[in-house]
Amino acid sequence: MKIEQIYTGCIAQAAYYLESNGEAAIFDPLREVEPYLAKAAADGAKITYIFETHFHADFVSGHLDLAKKTGATIVYGPTANPEFDALVATDNQEFKVGNYTIKLLHTPGHTLESSCYLLIDENQKEYGIITGDTLFIGDVGRPDLAQALVEDLTQEKLASYLYDSLRNRIMPLADNLIVFPSHGAGSACGKNMSKETTDTLGNQKKTNYALRADMTREEFITELLDGLALPPAYFPQNVMLNIQGYTSLDTILTQSMKALSPAETQDLITNSETLVLDVRSEDEFCAGHIPNSIFIGLQGNFAPWVGAILQKVEQPLVLVVPAGKETEAITRLSRVGFDNVQGYVMGGLTAWEAAGYPIGKINSITPQKFEHDYTANSFVVDARKPSEYEAEHLEGAINIALDTVQTHLNSIPNAPFYLHCAGGYRSVIMGSILKRHGIHSFTNIEKGMAGLRQTSVSLTQFVCPSTLVK
């Protein structure tokens, strides 16, 4: 069977391209659809179906643009109610793509409309299953993202539905089926996903906690809900964009590719709610940046952090971006629905400074310099996730995870302090947020925990509850 996983590491998302006998189908496409069109063109194939496993929360799907450019039919599972032309299929409905058969299995739980697609080859042999967010490698989809859309729907009810879906629709299938999930490690759609992005169903039955044969419904619900962090604030907004529709990415790119002079940029940020988003490297940002700008570098998990930090997809933005990276930045912002880019600073920080405008800086030191200056009375803030902190941290450090800092500003030490993360990326994001809130009395530790491990400073696995801010 000809099926290809198209994995995008920035948002830990997998789309799928399937082709047979001149016909093709795309499963869960990203916003930018050109890669799928190119694959079909190379195969001399026509894309006839766009299969969606559910209304996604963590990204804006490319279903509408792709359907417009190909004439393909968009398919959802039962109970879906999209506000555009689509085929809402019935449970067990089959579709032909060339010589292959695609069978829809309704598997509510992650969301009510969530469905999996059983892949059947030209010999009528079941080959694999595209599981969306119903089943991941090592995990299953969280059941707390859809309840706001339906009255009286709770995460406990959805978890119970998922228990039935897994046991009645997925687990009875053959062990040799290949599982093709929609996400891998790093996605916020689950809590325990493997870095592997495919596996056999048989191995998942042996190793995935949620597929234990002797697990009761109550045990499943308890384990599934335990330890779930709050979903990012932009998730419900992405769901609505996927249900209601959105502006074509082609239009967004045309509108956003505006070169703004420093004076035009200054006017926007002075007289409107426009925010400057600096997407260069953390070292460049520390060395100099437009005051009150937020740093989220393109080289990291850019789009998810944009969503988690900026939260409102309608936020007007001006970009400080390396020359030649403008289209990439705008496209990656669009993946999570941030379409309101007003333009980018022509000439970047060099032009800004040459025009006589002030610049800000973040004081940043090497781990070796920190080792030399550090004393028992030093305050240190660790910007990593609680799980990372619990595994290993600097003795005496306070843990304030990056995605919680805006609600824990009162936990920031009222004295000079050091700031670090795992490798230097997240701490500079946090530093830019702190400076925007008028907190400047910190020093960033370059390379974060990776650098600290190369020094003799004391690290510990012991967690003192008073130093862990959740």
Tab-separated table of C-alpha atoms in Angstrom:
chain	number	residue	atom	x	y	z
A	1	MET	CA	0.000	0.000	0.000
A	2	LYS	CA	1.351	3.413	-0.920
A	3	ILE	CA	0.943	5.676	2.091
A	4	GLU	CA	3.340	8.375	3.272
A	5	GLN	CA	3.491	10.122	6.608
A	6	ILE	CA	4.250	13.847	6.334
A	7	TYR	CA	5.505	14.847	9.763
A	8	THR	CA	5.926	18.451	10.899
A	9	GLY	CA	8.135	18.557	13.975
A	10	CYS	CA	7.348	22.143	14.998
A	11	ILE	CA	3.800	21.141	15.965
A	12	ALA	CA	4.453	17.380	16.266
A	13	GLN	CA	1.764	16.687	13.658
A	14	ALA	CA	1.423	13.951	11.065
A	15	ALA	CA	-0.591	14.275	7.872
A	16	TYR	CA	-0.870	11.362	5.452
A	17	TYR	CA	-0.765	11.024	1.688
A	18	LEU	CA	-2.281	7.893	0.100
A	19	GLU	CA	-2.224	7.129	-3.628
A	20	SER	CA	-3.539	4.324	-5.813
A	21	ASN	CA	-4.089	4.057	-9.546
A	22	GLY	CA	-4.103	7.784	-10.257
A	23	GLU	CA	-6.225	8.793	-7.277
A	24	ALA	CA	-5.015	10.230	-3.971
A	25	ALA	CA	-6.322	11.159	-0.541
A	26	ILE	CA	-4.940	13.436	2.161
A	27	PHE	CA	-5.605	12.879	5.851
A	28	ASP	CA	-5.482	15.822	8.307
A	29	PRO	CA	-3.635	18.290	6.041
A	30	LEU	CA	-1.765	21.308	7.377
A	31	ARG	CA	-2.680	24.865	6.374
A	32	GLU	CA	-0.043	25.033	3.610
A	33	VAL	CA	-1.257	22.631	0.928
A	34	GLU	CA	1.423	22.957	-1.759
A	35	PRO	CA	3.385	19.876	-0.555
A	36	TYR	CA	0.309	17.687	-1.058
A	37	LEU	CA	-0.385	19.120	-4.493
A	38	ALA	CA	3.248	18.520	-5.458
A	39	LYS	CA	3.128	14.874	-4.357
A	40	ALA	CA	-0.038	14.232	-6.328
A	41	ALA	CA	1.393	15.964	-9.398
A	42	ALA	CA	4.558	13.853	-9.189
A	43	ASP	CA	2.406	10.712	-9.149
A	44	GLY	CA	0.119	11.957	-11.903
A	45	ALA	CA	-2.740	11.572	-9.418
A	46	LYS	CA	-5.878	13.530	-8.635
A	47	ILE	CA	-6.705	14.232	-4.978
A	48	THR	CA	-10.291	13.051	-4.590
A	49	TYR	CA	-10.780	12.992	-0.811
A	50	ILE	CA	-9.627	14.992	2.205
A	51	PHE	CA	-10.266	12.908	5.310
A	52	GLU	CA	-10.424	14.706	8.651
A	53	THR	CA	-10.193	12.626	11.824
A	54	HIS	CA	-11.855	15.403	13.904
A	55	PHE	CA	-12.002	19.162	14.387
A	56	HIS	CA	-8.430	19.879	15.413
A	57	ALA	CA	-7.597	22.145	18.351
A	58	ASP	CA	-3.835	22.466	18.043
A	59	PHE	CA	-3.642	23.573	14.408
A	60	VAL	CA	-5.737	24.988	11.587
A	61	SER	CA	-6.295	22.349	8.942
A	62	GLY	CA	-5.720	22.922	5.235
A	63	HIS	CA	-8.941	21.183	4.259
A	64	LEU	CA	-10.680	24.242	2.800
A	65	ASP	CA	-7.795	25.507	0.677
A	66	LEU	CA	-7.017	21.998	-0.526
A	67	ALA	CA	-10.647	21.318	-1.471
A	68	LYS	CA	-10.833	24.618	-3.340
A	69	LYS	CA	-7.695	23.845	-5.345
A	70	THR	CA	-8.530	20.209	-6.150
A	71	GLY	CA	-12.289	19.811	-6.003
A	72	ALA	CA	-11.778	17.001	-3.485
A	73	THR	CA	-14.532	16.044	-1.039
A	74	ILE	CA	-13.937	16.815	2.637
A	75	VAL	CA	-15.014	13.930	4.870
A	76	TYR	CA	-15.827	13.962	8.598
A	77	GLY	CA	-17.173	11.332	10.932
A	78	PRO	CA	-20.690	11.144	12.397
A	79	THR	CA	-22.004	14.068	14.504
A	80	ALA	CA	-19.684	16.601	12.825
A	81	ASN	CA	-21.432	19.835	11.871
A	82	PRO	CA	-19.048	21.902	9.739
A	83	GLU	CA	-20.204	25.275	8.419
A	84	PHE	CA	-19.024	24.539	4.862
A	85	ASP	CA	-19.603	21.876	2.232
A	86	ALA	CA	-18.437	18.487	3.496
A	87	LEU	CA	-19.549	14.893	3.594
A	88	VAL	CA	-20.531	13.818	7.109
A	89	ALA	CA	-20.099	10.065	6.825
A	90	THR	CA	-21.794	7.250	8.669
A	91	ASP	CA	-20.043	4.707	10.826
A	92	ASN	CA	-18.441	1.936	8.705
A	93	GLN	CA	-18.941	3.905	5.482
A	94	GLU	CA	-16.393	2.949	2.828
A	95	PHE	CA	-14.632	5.095	0.232
A	96	LYS	CA	-12.637	4.035	-2.818
A	97	VAL	CA	-9.307	5.640	-3.655
A	98	GLY	CA	-8.036	3.902	-6.749
A	99	ASN	CA	-7.810	0.223	-5.820
A	100	TYR	CA	-7.780	0.926	-2.083
A	101	THR	CA	-10.716	1.056	0.321
A	102	ILE	CA	-10.947	3.498	3.231
A	103	LYS	CA	-13.382	2.466	5.978
A	104	LEU	CA	-14.470	5.050	8.534
A	105	LEU	CA	-14.718	3.855	12.157
A	106	HIS	CA	-16.507	6.272	14.458
A	107	THR	CA	-14.437	6.462	17.662
A	108	PRO	CA	-15.794	9.247	19.905
A	109	GLY	CA	-13.833	10.172	22.997
A	110	HIS	CA	-11.197	12.730	22.141
A	111	THR	CA	-14.094	14.611	20.534
A	112	LEU	CA	-17.595	13.454	19.670
A	113	GLU	CA	-16.948	13.330	15.919
A	114	SER	CA	-13.503	11.687	16.218
A	115	SER	CA	-13.073	8.902	13.697
A	116	CYS	CA	-10.350	6.526	12.532
A	117	TYR	CA	-9.779	5.336	8.986
A	118	LEU	CA	-9.074	1.663	8.312
A	119	LEU	CA	-6.843	1.219	5.246
A	120	ILE	CA	-7.629	-1.795	3.043
A	121	ASP	CA	-5.353	-2.649	0.123
A	122	GLU	CA	-6.140	-3.829	-3.406
A	123	ASN	CA	-6.355	-7.435	-2.166
A	124	GLN	CA	-8.920	-6.494	0.481
A	125	LYS	CA	-6.342	-6.978	3.220
A	126	GLU	CA	-6.450	-4.608	6.181
A	127	TYR	CA	-3.094	-2.832	6.173
A	128	GLY	CA	-3.200	-0.024	8.717
A	129	ILE	CA	-5.338	2.450	10.582
A	130	ILE	CA	-5.114	6.244	10.697
A	131	THR	CA	-6.110	6.973	14.266
A	132	GLY	CA	-6.082	10.764	14.479
A	133	ASP	CA	-6.096	11.763	18.150
A	134	THR	CA	-7.952	8.630	19.259
A	135	LEU	CA	-4.816	6.516	19.629
A	136	PHE	CA	-1.221	7.703	19.763
A	137	ILE	CA	1.960	5.702	20.136
A	138	GLY	CA	2.118	5.231	23.902
A	139	ASP	CA	-0.942	7.316	24.677
A	140	VAL	CA	-4.489	8.287	23.700
A	141	GLY	CA	-6.113	11.644	23.021
A	142	ARG	CA	-7.043	13.885	25.927
A	143	PRO	CA	-10.811	14.121	26.494
A	144	ASP	CA	-10.991	17.706	27.759
A	145	LEU	CA	-10.872	19.741	24.553
A	146	ALA	CA	-14.415	19.426	23.195
A	147	GLN	CA	-16.796	19.640	26.137
A	148	ALA	CA	-17.310	23.407	25.767
A	149	LEU	CA	-18.971	22.816	22.369
A	150	VAL	CA	-21.791	20.617	23.727
A	151	GLU	CA	-23.973	21.337	26.756
A	152	ASP	CA	-23.546	18.925	29.689
A	153	LEU	CA	-20.595	17.201	28.011
A	154	THR	CA	-17.822	16.585	30.536
A	155	GLN	CA	-14.301	15.239	30.241
A	156	GLU	CA	-15.431	12.232	32.281
A	157	LYS	CA	-18.160	11.448	29.739
A	158	LEU	CA	-15.746	11.790	26.842
A	159	ALA	CA	-13.210	9.585	28.630
A	160	SER	CA	-15.903	6.945	29.047
A	161	TYR	CA	-16.750	7.163	25.333
A	162	LEU	CA	-13.061	6.769	24.520
A	163	TYR	CA	-12.852	3.652	26.703
A	164	ASP	CA	-15.613	2.071	24.610
A	165	SER	CA	-14.141	3.252	21.299
A	166	LEU	CA	-10.761	1.719	22.048
A	167	ARG	CA	-12.137	-1.579	23.269
A	168	ASN	CA	-14.976	-2.036	20.783
A	169	ARG	CA	-13.510	-0.538	17.602
A	170	ILE	CA	-9.703	-0.553	17.861
A	171	MET	CA	-8.514	-3.385	20.093
A	172	PRO	CA	-10.424	-6.146	18.234
A	173	LEU	CA	-8.477	-5.340	15.051
A	174	ALA	CA	-5.521	-7.455	13.929
A	175	ASP	CA	-2.206	-7.074	15.731
A	176	ASN	CA	-0.251	-6.607	12.504
A	177	LEU	CA	-2.093	-3.412	11.558
A	178	ILE	CA	0.157	-0.367	11.384
A	179	VAL	CA	-1.014	2.495	13.586
A	180	PHE	CA	-0.692	5.925	11.941
A	181	PRO	CA	-1.479	8.614	14.586
A	182	SER	CA	-1.831	12.354	14.055
A	183	HIS	CA	0.717	13.419	16.680
A	184	GLY	CA	3.967	12.462	18.379
A	185	ALA	CA	5.952	13.573	21.419
A	186	GLY	CA	5.677	17.282	22.083
A	187	SER	CA	2.025	17.684	21.173
A	188	ALA	CA	-0.338	19.046	23.830
A	189	CYS	CA	-3.105	16.725	22.582
A	190	GLY	CA	-1.857	13.958	24.889
A	191	LYS	CA	0.401	13.614	27.908
A	192	ASN	CA	2.614	10.553	27.339
A	193	MET	CA	3.280	10.268	23.617
A	194	SER	CA	6.273	8.375	22.288
A	195	LYS	CA	8.885	9.944	20.035
A	196	GLU	CA	8.036	7.118	17.615
A	197	THR	CA	5.353	8.059	15.100
A	198	THR	CA	4.170	4.621	13.926
A	199	ASP	CA	3.899	1.153	15.466
A	200	THR	CA	1.956	-2.070	15.116
A	201	LEU	CA	-1.353	-2.298	16.913
A	202	GLY	CA	-0.173	-5.511	18.560
A	203	ASN	CA	2.766	-3.759	20.187
A	204	GLN	CA	0.535	-0.951	21.357
A	205	LYS	CA	-1.764	-3.502	23.003
A	206	LYS	CA	1.284	-4.675	24.969
A	207	THR	CA	2.849	-1.318	25.825
A	208	ASN	CA	0.201	1.445	25.783
A	209	TYR	CA	-1.226	1.961	29.273
A	210	ALA	CA	-4.653	2.849	27.871
A	211	LEU	CA	-5.007	-0.507	26.043
A	212	ARG	CA	-4.541	-2.824	29.019
A	213	ALA	CA	-7.013	-5.653	28.578
A	214	ASP	CA	-7.816	-5.880	32.312
A	215	MET	CA	-8.412	-2.156	32.761
A	216	THR	CA	-11.815	-1.192	34.130
A	217	ARG	CA	-13.711	1.840	32.893
A	218	GLU	CA	-13.139	3.624	36.203
A	219	GLU	CA	-9.390	2.891	36.131
A	220	PHE	CA	-9.176	4.140	32.558
A	221	ILE	CA	-10.952	7.406	33.334
A	222	THR	CA	-8.809	8.016	36.426
A	223	GLU	CA	-5.517	7.337	34.631
A	224	LEU	CA	-6.495	9.318	31.550
A	225	LEU	CA	-7.455	12.429	33.497
A	226	ASP	CA	-4.592	12.281	35.986
A	227	GLY	CA	-1.896	14.871	35.374
A	228	LEU	CA	-3.573	16.655	32.467
A	229	ALA	CA	-2.261	20.203	32.203
A	230	LEU	CA	-4.646	22.956	31.208
A	231	PRO	CA	-4.993	23.070	27.417
A	232	PRO	CA	-3.427	26.101	25.721
A	233	ALA	CA	-5.776	29.082	25.457
A	234	TYR	CA	-5.666	29.133	21.661
A	235	PHE	CA	-7.039	25.597	21.277
A	236	PRO	CA	-10.765	26.544	21.339
A	237	GLN	CA	-10.100	29.300	18.810
A	238	ASN	CA	-8.469	26.825	16.408
A	239	VAL	CA	-11.427	24.460	16.812
A	240	MET	CA	-13.813	27.221	15.756
A	241	LEU	CA	-11.670	28.136	12.747
A	242	ASN	CA	-11.747	24.489	11.675
A	243	ILE	CA	-15.532	24.337	12.093
A	244	GLN	CA	-16.465	27.724	10.666
A	245	GLY	CA	-13.781	28.294	8.044
A	246	TYR	CA	-10.955	30.772	7.587
A	247	THR	CA	-9.269	33.083	5.095
A	248	SER	CA	-7.197	31.351	2.425
A	249	LEU	CA	-3.503	31.127	3.246
A	250	ASP	CA	-2.737	32.661	-0.168
A	251	THR	CA	-4.671	35.761	0.876
A	252	ILE	CA	-2.997	35.850	4.297
A	253	LEU	CA	0.443	35.741	2.703
A	254	THR	CA	-0.433	38.578	0.326
A	255	GLN	CA	-1.842	40.724	3.132
A	256	SER	CA	1.019	40.043	5.551
A	257	MET	CA	4.060	40.465	3.299
A	258	LYS	CA	4.383	44.192	3.918
A	259	ALA	CA	7.810	45.737	4.490
A	260	LEU	CA	7.383	48.395	7.184
A	261	SER	CA	9.848	51.178	7.855
A	262	PRO	CA	10.988	51.714	11.449
A	263	ALA	CA	8.779	54.821	11.578
A	264	GLU	CA	5.724	52.862	10.404
A	265	THR	CA	6.504	50.168	12.948
A	266	GLN	CA	6.826	52.737	15.746
A	267	ASP	CA	3.506	54.276	14.738
A	268	LEU	CA	1.750	50.900	14.858
A	269	ILE	CA	3.054	49.880	18.257
A	270	THR	CA	2.382	53.334	19.707
A	271	ASN	CA	-1.132	53.874	18.385
A	272	SER	CA	-2.613	50.369	18.283
A	273	GLU	CA	-2.611	47.006	20.044
A	274	THR	CA	0.056	45.726	17.649
A	275	LEU	CA	2.745	43.574	19.261
A	276	VAL	CA	6.276	43.138	17.945
A	277	LEU	CA	7.151	39.444	17.648
A	278	ASP	CA	10.875	38.805	17.253
A	279	VAL	CA	11.548	35.415	15.642
A	280	ARG	CA	15.350	35.565	15.382
A	281	SER	CA	17.696	33.493	17.560
A	282	GLU	CA	17.816	33.911	21.334
A	283	ASP	CA	21.414	35.212	21.142
A	284	GLU	CA	20.412	37.914	18.667
A	285	PHE	CA	17.440	38.915	20.792
A	286	CYS	CA	19.554	39.159	23.964
A	287	ALA	CA	22.107	41.320	22.151
A	288	GLY	CA	19.455	43.800	21.012
A	289	HIS	CA	15.723	44.046	20.338
A	290	ILE	CA	12.857	46.499	19.968
A	291	PRO	CA	11.679	47.388	23.488
A	292	ASN	CA	8.566	45.506	24.692
A	293	SER	CA	8.825	42.937	21.902
A	294	ILE	CA	8.205	39.245	22.580
A	295	PHE	CA	10.798	36.696	21.521
A	296	ILE	CA	9.738	33.326	20.102
A	297	GLY	CA	12.420	31.996	17.776
A	298	LEU	CA	11.668	30.214	14.522
A	299	GLN	CA	14.278	27.540	15.268
A	300	GLY	CA	12.303	26.168	18.258
A	301	ASN	CA	8.746	24.882	18.729
A	302	PHE	CA	7.630	28.161	17.272
A	303	ALA	CA	3.919	27.827	16.511
A	304	PRO	CA	2.859	26.075	19.757
A	305	TRP	CA	4.719	28.646	21.846
A	306	VAL	CA	3.148	31.492	19.877
A	307	GLY	CA	-0.270	30.051	20.676
A	308	ALA	CA	0.532	29.394	24.325
A	309	ILE	CA	2.116	32.811	24.977
A	310	LEU	CA	0.083	35.175	22.784
A	311	GLN	CA	-3.180	33.221	23.306
A	312	LYS	CA	-5.510	35.349	21.143
A	313	VAL	CA	-5.284	34.432	17.454
A	314	GLU	CA	-6.552	37.855	16.388
A	315	GLN	CA	-3.550	39.610	18.016
A	316	PRO	CA	-2.061	42.118	15.508
A	317	LEU	CA	1.640	41.423	14.963
A	318	VAL	CA	4.689	43.034	13.396
A	319	LEU	CA	7.594	40.679	12.838
A	320	VAL	CA	11.308	41.097	13.333
A	321	VAL	CA	12.508	38.282	11.120
A	322	PRO	CA	15.752	37.251	9.392
A	323	ALA	CA	15.843	38.317	5.744
A	324	GLY	CA	14.350	35.609	3.532
A	325	LYS	CA	12.372	34.003	6.376
A	326	GLU	CA	9.290	36.221	6.126
A	327	THR	CA	7.120	33.714	4.246
A	328	GLU	CA	8.155	30.886	6.575
A	329	ALA	CA	7.282	32.905	9.668
A	330	ILE	CA	3.873	33.981	8.340
A	331	THR	CA	3.073	30.433	7.209
A	332	ARG	CA	4.022	28.901	10.527
A	333	LEU	CA	1.957	31.492	12.392
A	334	SER	CA	-1.008	30.589	10.207
A	335	ARG	CA	-0.745	26.945	11.273
A	336	VAL	CA	-2.134	27.970	14.641
A	337	GLY	CA	-4.503	30.632	13.357
A	338	PHE	CA	-2.413	33.779	13.924
A	339	ASP	CA	-3.307	35.466	10.656
A	340	ASN	CA	-3.234	39.129	11.713
A	341	VAL	CA	0.342	39.975	10.705
A	342	GLN	CA	0.574	43.656	9.820
A	343	GLY	CA	3.992	43.285	8.203
A	344	TYR	CA	7.669	42.960	9.059
A	345	VAL	CA	10.348	45.508	9.963
A	346	MET	CA	12.264	46.275	6.767
A	347	GLY	CA	15.955	45.972	7.542
A	348	GLY	CA	15.247	44.456	10.955
A	349	LEU	CA	16.942	45.682	14.089
A	350	THR	CA	19.800	47.235	12.109
A	351	ALA	CA	17.395	49.629	10.401
A	352	TRP	CA	15.525	50.243	13.650
A	353	GLU	CA	18.695	51.293	15.486
A	354	ALA	CA	19.976	53.319	12.525
A	355	ALA	CA	16.730	55.291	12.588
A	356	GLY	CA	17.580	56.399	16.111
A	357	TYR	CA	15.086	54.310	18.031
A	358	PRO	CA	16.092	52.741	21.371
A	359	ILE	CA	16.891	49.069	21.741
A	360	GLY	CA	16.503	46.707	24.671
A	361	LYS	CA	18.878	43.984	25.802
A	362	ILE	CA	18.841	40.921	28.037
A	363	ASN	CA	21.849	40.399	30.250
A	364	SER	CA	23.025	36.878	29.467
A	365	ILE	CA	25.991	34.977	30.911
A	366	THR	CA	27.714	31.657	30.289
A	367	PRO	CA	27.173	28.723	32.656
A	368	GLN	CA	30.812	29.086	33.683
A	369	LYS	CA	30.274	32.729	34.629
A	370	PHE	CA	27.212	31.700	36.614
A	371	GLU	CA	29.248	29.016	38.384
A	372	HIS	CA	31.776	31.682	39.393
A	373	ASP	CA	29.167	34.205	40.604
A	374	TYR	CA	26.605	31.828	42.156
A	375	THR	CA	26.236	31.796	45.944
A	376	ALA	CA	23.871	30.094	48.371
A	377	ASN	CA	21.897	33.352	48.564
A	378	SER	CA	21.333	33.641	44.798
A	379	PHE	CA	17.778	33.491	43.481
A	380	VAL	CA	17.237	31.225	40.453
A	381	VAL	CA	14.071	30.746	38.372
A	382	ASP	CA	13.755	27.537	36.326
A	383	ALA	CA	11.440	28.041	33.287
A	384	ARG	CA	11.090	24.347	32.391
A	385	LYS	CA	8.053	22.099	32.848
A	386	PRO	CA	7.434	20.682	36.347
A	387	SER	CA	8.310	17.179	35.127
A	388	GLU	CA	11.698	18.408	33.887
A	389	TYR	CA	12.298	20.217	37.145
A	390	GLU	CA	11.410	17.149	39.183
A	391	ALA	CA	13.836	15.002	37.228
A	392	GLU	CA	16.783	17.338	37.872
A	393	HIS	CA	17.194	20.925	38.950
A	394	LEU	CA	19.555	23.431	40.456
A	395	GLU	CA	19.440	23.199	44.222
A	396	GLY	CA	17.198	25.936	45.602
A	397	ALA	CA	15.765	27.002	42.232
A	398	ILE	CA	12.150	28.127	41.958
A	399	ASN	CA	10.183	26.420	39.176
A	400	ILE	CA	7.852	28.680	37.167
A	401	ALA	CA	7.029	26.949	33.885
A	402	LEU	CA	7.104	29.246	30.863
A	403	ASP	CA	3.481	28.618	29.933
A	404	THR	CA	2.351	29.745	33.418
A	405	VAL	CA	4.537	32.809	33.917
A	406	GLN	CA	1.892	35.354	32.944
A	407	THR	CA	-0.347	34.144	35.769
A	408	HIS	CA	2.528	33.828	38.261
A	409	LEU	CA	4.258	37.184	37.940
A	410	ASN	CA	3.781	37.689	41.684
A	411	SER	CA	5.992	34.621	42.253
A	412	ILE	CA	8.987	36.299	40.586
A	413	PRO	CA	11.666	37.156	43.194
A	414	ASN	CA	11.654	40.798	44.297
A	415	ALA	CA	15.419	40.915	43.932
A	416	PRO	CA	18.018	40.272	41.217
A	417	PHE	CA	17.772	36.676	40.011
A	418	TYR	CA	19.045	34.224	37.409
A	419	LEU	CA	16.807	32.625	34.775
A	420	HIS	CA	17.336	29.382	32.862
A	421	CYS	CA	15.556	26.575	31.007
A	422	ALA	CA	16.800	23.390	29.313
A	423	GLY	CA	18.851	24.853	26.473
A	424	GLY	CA	18.380	28.631	26.421
A	425	TYR	CA	15.291	29.017	24.211
A	426	ARG	CA	12.447	29.132	26.726
A	427	SER	CA	14.286	31.297	29.236
A	428	VAL	CA	14.696	34.059	26.638
A	429	ILE	CA	10.985	33.817	25.777
A	430	MET	CA	10.236	34.207	29.492
A	431	GLY	CA	12.753	37.023	29.753
A	432	SER	CA	11.003	38.943	26.987
A	433	ILE	CA	7.663	38.503	28.782
A	434	LEU	CA	9.134	39.686	32.081
A	435	LYS	CA	10.655	42.766	30.470
A	436	ARG	CA	7.315	43.584	28.838
A	437	HIS	CA	5.820	43.533	32.352
A	438	GLY	CA	8.519	45.841	33.677
A	439	ILE	CA	10.655	43.158	35.331
A	440	HIS	CA	14.288	43.702	34.327
A	441	SER	CA	16.293	42.479	37.330
A	442	PHE	CA	17.295	39.095	35.921
A	443	THR	CA	20.268	37.522	34.185
A	444	ASN	CA	19.744	34.772	31.619
A	445	ILE	CA	21.957	31.668	31.799
A	446	GLU	CA	22.995	30.655	28.282
A	447	LYS	CA	22.491	27.008	27.269
A	448	GLY	CA	20.324	26.410	30.336
A	449	MET	CA	20.468	23.093	32.142
A	450	ALA	CA	22.576	21.594	29.356
A	451	GLY	CA	25.256	24.133	30.159
A	452	LEU	CA	24.870	23.856	33.925
A	453	ARG	CA	25.546	20.126	33.732
A	454	GLN	CA	29.013	20.991	32.424
A	455	THR	CA	29.803	22.929	35.618
A	456	SER	CA	30.230	21.890	39.251
A	457	VAL	CA	27.098	23.623	40.560
A	458	SER	CA	24.924	21.383	42.729
A	459	LEU	CA	22.022	19.622	40.986
A	460	THR	CA	19.378	17.598	42.774
A	461	GLN	CA	16.358	15.370	42.105
A	462	PHE	CA	14.653	16.359	45.359
A	463	VAL	CA	11.505	18.452	44.985
A	464	CYS	CA	10.572	20.902	47.715
A	465	PRO	CA	6.859	21.715	47.234
A	466	SER	CA	7.403	25.326	48.295
A	467	THR	CA	9.650	25.929	45.293
A	468	LEU	CA	7.378	24.407	42.661
A	469	VAL	CA	4.868	26.854	41.138
A	470	LYS	CA	2.160	25.054	39.166
